[in-house]
PDB file of C-alpha atoms in Angstrom:
ATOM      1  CA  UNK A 225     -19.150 -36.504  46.537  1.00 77.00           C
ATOM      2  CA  UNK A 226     -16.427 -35.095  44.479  1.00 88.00           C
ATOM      3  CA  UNK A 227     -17.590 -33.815  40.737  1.00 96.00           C
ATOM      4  CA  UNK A 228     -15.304 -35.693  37.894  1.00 97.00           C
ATOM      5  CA  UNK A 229     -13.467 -34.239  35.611  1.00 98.00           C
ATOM      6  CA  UNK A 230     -14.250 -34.731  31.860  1.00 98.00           C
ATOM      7  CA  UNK A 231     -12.153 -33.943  28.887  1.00 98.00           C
ATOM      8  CA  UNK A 232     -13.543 -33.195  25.879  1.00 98.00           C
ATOM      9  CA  UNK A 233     -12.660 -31.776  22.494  1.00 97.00           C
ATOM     10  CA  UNK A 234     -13.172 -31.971  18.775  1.00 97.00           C
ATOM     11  CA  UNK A 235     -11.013 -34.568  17.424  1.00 98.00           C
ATOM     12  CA  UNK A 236     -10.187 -35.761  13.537  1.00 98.00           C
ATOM     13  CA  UNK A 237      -9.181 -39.630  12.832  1.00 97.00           C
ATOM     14  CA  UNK A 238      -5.863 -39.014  12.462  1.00 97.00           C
ATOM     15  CA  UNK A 239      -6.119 -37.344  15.948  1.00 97.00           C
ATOM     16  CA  UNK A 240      -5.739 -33.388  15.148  1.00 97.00           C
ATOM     17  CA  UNK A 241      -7.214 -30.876  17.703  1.00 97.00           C
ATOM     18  CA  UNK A 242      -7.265 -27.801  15.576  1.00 95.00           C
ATOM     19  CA  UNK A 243     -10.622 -26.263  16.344  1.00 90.00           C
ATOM     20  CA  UNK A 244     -10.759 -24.740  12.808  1.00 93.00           C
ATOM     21  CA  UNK A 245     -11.199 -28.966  11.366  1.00 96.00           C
ATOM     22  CA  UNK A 246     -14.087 -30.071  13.288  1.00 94.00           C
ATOM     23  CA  UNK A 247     -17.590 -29.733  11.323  1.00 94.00           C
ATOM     24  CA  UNK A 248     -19.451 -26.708  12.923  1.00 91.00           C
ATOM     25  CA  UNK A 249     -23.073 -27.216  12.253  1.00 94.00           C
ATOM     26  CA  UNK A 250     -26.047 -26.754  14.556  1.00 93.00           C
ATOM     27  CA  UNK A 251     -25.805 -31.174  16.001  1.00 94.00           C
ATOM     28  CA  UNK A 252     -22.165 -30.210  16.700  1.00 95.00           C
ATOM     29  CA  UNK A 253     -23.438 -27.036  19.001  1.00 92.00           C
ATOM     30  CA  UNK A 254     -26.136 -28.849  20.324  1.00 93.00           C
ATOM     31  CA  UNK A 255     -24.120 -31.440  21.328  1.00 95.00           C
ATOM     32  CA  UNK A 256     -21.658 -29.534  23.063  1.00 96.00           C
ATOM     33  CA  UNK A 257     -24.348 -27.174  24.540  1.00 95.00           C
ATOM     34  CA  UNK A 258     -25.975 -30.048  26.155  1.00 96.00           C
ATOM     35  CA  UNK A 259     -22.683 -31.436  27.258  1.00 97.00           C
ATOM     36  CA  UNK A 260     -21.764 -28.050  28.812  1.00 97.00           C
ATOM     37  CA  UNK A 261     -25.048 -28.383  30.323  1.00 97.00           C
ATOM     38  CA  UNK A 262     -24.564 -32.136  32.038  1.00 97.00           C
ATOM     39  CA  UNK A 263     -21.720 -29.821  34.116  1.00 98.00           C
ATOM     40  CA  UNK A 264     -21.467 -27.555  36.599  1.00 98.00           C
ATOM     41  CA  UNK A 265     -18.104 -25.378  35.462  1.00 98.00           C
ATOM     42  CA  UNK A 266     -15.537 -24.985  32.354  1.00 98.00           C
ATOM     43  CA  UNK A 267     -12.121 -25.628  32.581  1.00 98.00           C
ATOM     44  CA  UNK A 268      -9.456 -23.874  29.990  1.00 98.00           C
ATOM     45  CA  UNK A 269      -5.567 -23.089  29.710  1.00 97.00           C
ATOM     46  CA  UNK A 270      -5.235 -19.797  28.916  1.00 97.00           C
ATOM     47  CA  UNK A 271      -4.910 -20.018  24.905  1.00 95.00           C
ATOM     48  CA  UNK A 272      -8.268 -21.619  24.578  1.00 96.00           C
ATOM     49  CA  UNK A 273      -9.871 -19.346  26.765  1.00 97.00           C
ATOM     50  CA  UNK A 274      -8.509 -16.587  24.417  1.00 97.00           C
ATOM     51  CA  UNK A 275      -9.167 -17.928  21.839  1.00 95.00           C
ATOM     52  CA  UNK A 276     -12.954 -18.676  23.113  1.00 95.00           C
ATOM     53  CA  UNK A 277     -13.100 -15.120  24.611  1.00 96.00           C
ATOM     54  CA  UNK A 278     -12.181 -13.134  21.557  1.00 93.00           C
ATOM     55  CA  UNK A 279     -15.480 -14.348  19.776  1.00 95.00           C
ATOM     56  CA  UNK A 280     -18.763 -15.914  22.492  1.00 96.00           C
ATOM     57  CA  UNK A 281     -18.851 -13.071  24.173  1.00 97.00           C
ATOM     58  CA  UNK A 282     -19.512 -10.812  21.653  1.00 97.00           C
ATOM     59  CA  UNK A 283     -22.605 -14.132  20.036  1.00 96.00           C
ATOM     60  CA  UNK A 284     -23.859 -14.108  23.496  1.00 96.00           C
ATOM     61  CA  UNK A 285     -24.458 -10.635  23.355  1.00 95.00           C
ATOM     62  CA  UNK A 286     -25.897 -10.365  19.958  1.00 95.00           C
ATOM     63  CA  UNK A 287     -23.001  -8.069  18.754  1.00 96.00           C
ATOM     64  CA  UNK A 288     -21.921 -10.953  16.046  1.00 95.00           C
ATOM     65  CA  UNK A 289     -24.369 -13.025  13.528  1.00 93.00           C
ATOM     66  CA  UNK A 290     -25.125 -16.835  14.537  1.00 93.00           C
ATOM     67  CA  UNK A 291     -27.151 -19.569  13.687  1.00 93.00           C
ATOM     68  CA  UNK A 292     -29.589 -20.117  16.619  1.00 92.00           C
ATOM     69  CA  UNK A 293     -27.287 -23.315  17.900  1.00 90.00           C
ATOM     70  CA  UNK A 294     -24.555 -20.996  18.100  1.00 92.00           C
ATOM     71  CA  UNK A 295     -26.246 -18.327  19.925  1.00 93.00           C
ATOM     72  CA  UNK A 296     -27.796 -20.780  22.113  1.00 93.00           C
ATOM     73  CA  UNK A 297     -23.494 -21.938  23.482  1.00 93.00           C
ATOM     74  CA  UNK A 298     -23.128 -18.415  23.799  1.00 96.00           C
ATOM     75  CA  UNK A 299     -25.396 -17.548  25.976  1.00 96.00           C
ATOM     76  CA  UNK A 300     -25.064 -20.410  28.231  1.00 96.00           C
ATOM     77  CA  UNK A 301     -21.688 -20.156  27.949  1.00 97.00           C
ATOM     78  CA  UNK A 302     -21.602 -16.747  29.370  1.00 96.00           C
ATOM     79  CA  UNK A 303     -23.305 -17.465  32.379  1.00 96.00           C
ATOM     80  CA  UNK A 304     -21.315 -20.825  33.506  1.00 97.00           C
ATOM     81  CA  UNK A 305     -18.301 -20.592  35.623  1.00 98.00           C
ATOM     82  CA  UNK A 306     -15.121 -20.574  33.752  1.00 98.00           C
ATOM     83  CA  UNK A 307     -12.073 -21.755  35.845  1.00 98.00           C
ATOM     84  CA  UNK A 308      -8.637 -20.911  33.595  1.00 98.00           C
ATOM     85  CA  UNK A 309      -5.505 -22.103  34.430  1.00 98.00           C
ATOM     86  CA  UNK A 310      -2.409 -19.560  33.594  1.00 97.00           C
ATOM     87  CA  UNK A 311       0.737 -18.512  34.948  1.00 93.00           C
ATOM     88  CA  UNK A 312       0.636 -15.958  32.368  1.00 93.00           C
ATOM     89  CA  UNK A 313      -2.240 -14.035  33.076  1.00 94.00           C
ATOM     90  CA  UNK A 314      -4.300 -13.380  36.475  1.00 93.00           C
ATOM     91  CA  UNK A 315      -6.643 -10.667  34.863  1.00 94.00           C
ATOM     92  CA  UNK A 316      -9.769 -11.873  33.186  1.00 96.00           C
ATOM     93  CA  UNK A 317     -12.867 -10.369  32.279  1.00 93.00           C
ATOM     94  CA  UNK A 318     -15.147 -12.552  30.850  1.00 96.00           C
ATOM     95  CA  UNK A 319     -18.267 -13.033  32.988  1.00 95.00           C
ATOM     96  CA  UNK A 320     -18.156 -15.583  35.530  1.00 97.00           C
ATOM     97  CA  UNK A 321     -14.123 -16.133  34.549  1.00 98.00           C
ATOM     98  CA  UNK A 322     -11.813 -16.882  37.756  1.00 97.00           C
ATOM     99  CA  UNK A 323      -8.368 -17.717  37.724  1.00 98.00           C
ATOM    100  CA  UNK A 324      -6.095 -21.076  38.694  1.00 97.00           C
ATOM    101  CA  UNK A 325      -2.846 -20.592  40.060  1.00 93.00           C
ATOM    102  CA  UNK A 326      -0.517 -22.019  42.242  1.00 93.00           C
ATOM    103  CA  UNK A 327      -0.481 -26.549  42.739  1.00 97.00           C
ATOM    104  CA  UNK A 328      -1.878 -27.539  39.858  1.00 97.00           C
ATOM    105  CA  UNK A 329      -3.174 -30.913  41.711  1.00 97.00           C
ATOM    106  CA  UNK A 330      -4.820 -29.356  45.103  1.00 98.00           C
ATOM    107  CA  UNK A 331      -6.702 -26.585  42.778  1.00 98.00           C
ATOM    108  CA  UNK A 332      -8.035 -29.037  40.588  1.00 98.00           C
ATOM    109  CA  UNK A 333      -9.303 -31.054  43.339  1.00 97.00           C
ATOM    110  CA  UNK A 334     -10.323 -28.124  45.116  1.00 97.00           C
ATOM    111  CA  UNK A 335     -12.551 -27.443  41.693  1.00 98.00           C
ATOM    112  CA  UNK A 336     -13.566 -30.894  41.511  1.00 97.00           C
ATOM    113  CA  UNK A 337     -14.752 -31.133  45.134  1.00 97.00           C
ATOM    114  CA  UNK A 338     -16.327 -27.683  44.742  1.00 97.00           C
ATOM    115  CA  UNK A 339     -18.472 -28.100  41.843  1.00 97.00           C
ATOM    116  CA  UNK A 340     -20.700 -31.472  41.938  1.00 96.00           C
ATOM    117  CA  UNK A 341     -21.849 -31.666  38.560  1.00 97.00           C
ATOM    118  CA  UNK A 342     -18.701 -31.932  37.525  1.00 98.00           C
ATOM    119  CA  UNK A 343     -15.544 -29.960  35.338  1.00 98.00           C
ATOM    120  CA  UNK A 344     -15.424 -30.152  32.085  1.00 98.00           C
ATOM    121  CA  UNK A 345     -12.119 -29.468  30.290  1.00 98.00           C
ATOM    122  CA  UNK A 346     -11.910 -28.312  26.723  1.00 97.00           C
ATOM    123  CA  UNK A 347      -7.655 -27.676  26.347  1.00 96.00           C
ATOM    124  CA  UNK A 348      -5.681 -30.195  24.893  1.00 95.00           C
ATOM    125  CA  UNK A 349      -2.107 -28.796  26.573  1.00 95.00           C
ATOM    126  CA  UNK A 350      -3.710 -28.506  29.795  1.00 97.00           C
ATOM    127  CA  UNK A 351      -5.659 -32.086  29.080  1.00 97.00           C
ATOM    128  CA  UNK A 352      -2.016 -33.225  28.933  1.00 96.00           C
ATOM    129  CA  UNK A 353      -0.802 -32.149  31.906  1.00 96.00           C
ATOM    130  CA  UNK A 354      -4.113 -32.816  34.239  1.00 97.00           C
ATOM    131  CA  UNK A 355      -3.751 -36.748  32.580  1.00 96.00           C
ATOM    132  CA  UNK A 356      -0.069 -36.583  33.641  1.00 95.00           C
ATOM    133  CA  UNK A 357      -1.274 -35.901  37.188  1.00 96.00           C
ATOM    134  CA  UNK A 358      -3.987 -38.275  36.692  1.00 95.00           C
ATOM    135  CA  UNK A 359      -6.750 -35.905  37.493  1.00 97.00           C
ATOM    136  CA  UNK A 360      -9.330 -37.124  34.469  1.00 97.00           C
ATOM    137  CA  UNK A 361     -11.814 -39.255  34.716  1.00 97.00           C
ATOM    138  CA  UNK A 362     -13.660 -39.376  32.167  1.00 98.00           C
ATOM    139  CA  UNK A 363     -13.219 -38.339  28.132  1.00 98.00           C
ATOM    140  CA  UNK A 364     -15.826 -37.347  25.579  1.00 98.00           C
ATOM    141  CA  UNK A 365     -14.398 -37.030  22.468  1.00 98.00           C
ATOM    142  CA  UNK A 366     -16.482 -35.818  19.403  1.00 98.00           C
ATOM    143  CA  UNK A 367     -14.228 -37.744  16.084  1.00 98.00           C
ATOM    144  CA  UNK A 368     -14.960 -36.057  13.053  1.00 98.00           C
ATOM    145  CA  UNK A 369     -14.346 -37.873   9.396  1.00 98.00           C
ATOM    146  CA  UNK A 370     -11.885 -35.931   8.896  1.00 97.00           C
ATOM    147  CA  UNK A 371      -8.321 -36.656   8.130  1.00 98.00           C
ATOM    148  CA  UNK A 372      -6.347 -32.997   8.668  1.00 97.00           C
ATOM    149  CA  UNK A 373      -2.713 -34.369   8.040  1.00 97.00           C
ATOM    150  CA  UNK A 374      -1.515 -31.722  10.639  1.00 97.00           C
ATOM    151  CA  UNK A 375      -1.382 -30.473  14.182  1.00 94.00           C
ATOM    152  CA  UNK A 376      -1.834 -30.300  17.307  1.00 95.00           C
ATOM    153  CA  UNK A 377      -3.026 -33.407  17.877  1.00 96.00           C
ATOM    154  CA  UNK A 378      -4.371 -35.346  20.720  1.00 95.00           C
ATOM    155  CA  UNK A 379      -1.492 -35.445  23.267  1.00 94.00           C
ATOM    156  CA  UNK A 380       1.070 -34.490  20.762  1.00 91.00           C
ATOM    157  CA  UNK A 381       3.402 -33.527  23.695  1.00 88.00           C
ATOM    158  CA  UNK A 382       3.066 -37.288  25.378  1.00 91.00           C
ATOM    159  CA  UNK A 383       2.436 -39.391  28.364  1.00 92.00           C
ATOM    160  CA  UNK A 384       4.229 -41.479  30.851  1.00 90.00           C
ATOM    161  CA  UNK A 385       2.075 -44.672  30.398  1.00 90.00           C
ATOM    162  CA  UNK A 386      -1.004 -45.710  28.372  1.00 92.00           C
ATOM    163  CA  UNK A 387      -4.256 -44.660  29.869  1.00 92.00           C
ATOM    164  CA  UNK A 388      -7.008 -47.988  29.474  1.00 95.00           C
ATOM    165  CA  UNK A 389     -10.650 -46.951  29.123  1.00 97.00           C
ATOM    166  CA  UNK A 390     -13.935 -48.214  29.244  1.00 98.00           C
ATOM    167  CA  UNK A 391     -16.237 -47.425  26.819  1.00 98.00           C
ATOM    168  CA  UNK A 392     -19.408 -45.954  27.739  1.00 98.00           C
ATOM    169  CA  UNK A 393     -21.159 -45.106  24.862  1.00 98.00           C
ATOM    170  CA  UNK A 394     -20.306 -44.529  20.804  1.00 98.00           C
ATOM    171  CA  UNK A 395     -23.185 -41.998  19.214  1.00 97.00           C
ATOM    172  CA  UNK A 396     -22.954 -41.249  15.622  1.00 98.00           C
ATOM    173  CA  UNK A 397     -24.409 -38.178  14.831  1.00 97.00           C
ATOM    174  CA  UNK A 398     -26.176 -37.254  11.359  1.00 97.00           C
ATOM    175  CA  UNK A 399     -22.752 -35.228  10.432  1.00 97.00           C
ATOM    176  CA  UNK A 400     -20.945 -38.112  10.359  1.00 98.00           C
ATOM    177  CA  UNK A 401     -19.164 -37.649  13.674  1.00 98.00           C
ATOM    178  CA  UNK A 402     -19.172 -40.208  16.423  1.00 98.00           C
ATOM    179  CA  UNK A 403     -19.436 -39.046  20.042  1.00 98.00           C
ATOM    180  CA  UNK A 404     -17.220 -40.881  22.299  1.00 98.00           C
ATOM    181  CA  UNK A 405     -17.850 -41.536  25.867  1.00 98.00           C
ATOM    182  CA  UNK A 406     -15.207 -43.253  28.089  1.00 98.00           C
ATOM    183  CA  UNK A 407     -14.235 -43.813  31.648  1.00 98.00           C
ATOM    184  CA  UNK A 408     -10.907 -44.425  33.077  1.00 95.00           C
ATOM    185  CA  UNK A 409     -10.536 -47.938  33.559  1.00 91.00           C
ATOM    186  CA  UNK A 410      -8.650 -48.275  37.216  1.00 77.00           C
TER     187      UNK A 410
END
């Protein structure tokens, strides 16, 4: 049985993506450290993965102060497989990092048959392209009360059609953020 692939992603009402406007409190890490552990592998375009290698590995490794929630990502974070797709780079050296290049499509089903437990994909630009090729399955979105009034936002670039989804579950969360579970609807 093929593992789904599920995008999710830190998202404001008024739909921006910047990682810098969600609430980062301990709930928000725990929420995405068990939702990183519901999956078998992590799935990036290269300017998240940058972004997310410039900083966990040095938490994970106890070279940078954390709250325990924090530390607790890190470290799992380090040890799951990272999959990053780039055309830009083929050189990473994160832990457990491996490179995506080539048909976008047959690699990602090649991931998705590979790792049972599922993907889950935390880049909005790659998000966008993956939905183009209508390789996601499933979303969980974490919406913060936040209104940012700026970008990027949640499929800023597009798509060819509107995607209908079934909801699977709404769970506020003492922050005031809802966690969002849906399923494409096909």
């Amino acid at each position: 049985m093929m593992g789904l692939l599920t995008f999710s992603i830190n998202v404001t009402l008024d739909g921006c993506i910047d990682h810098q406007e969600g609430i980062a409190d301990d709930e928000t890490h725990a929420f995405f450290t068990r939702l990183m552990d519901e999956h078998g592998a992590m799935l990036w375009g290269r300017t998240t993965y940058e972004m997310m290698e410039s900083y966990w590995p040095t938490v994970a490794r106890g070279a940078a102060e954390a709250p325990p929630a924090m530390r607790e990502w890190a470290v799992k974070l380090e040890a799951k497989p990272k999959y990053v797709v780039s055309s830009a780079r083929t050189g990473f050296t994160w832990t457990n990092t491996h490179h995506i290049a080539g048909d976008l499509r047959a690699s990602i089903h090649k991931l998705k048959d590979a790792t049972r437990d599922g993907v889950l994909l935390g880049s909005g630009k790659l998000a966008a392209e993956l939905d183009r090729l209508d390789l996601i399955d499933e979303y969980k979105f974490l919406v913060h009360p936040r209104i940012a009034g700026h970008g990027p936002t949640l499929y800023g670039s597009g798509l060819p059609g509107t995607r209908r989804l079934e909801l699977i579950s709404a769970q506020p969360l003492r922050n005031g953020a809802v966690a969002m579970h849906y399923r494409r609807a096909r």
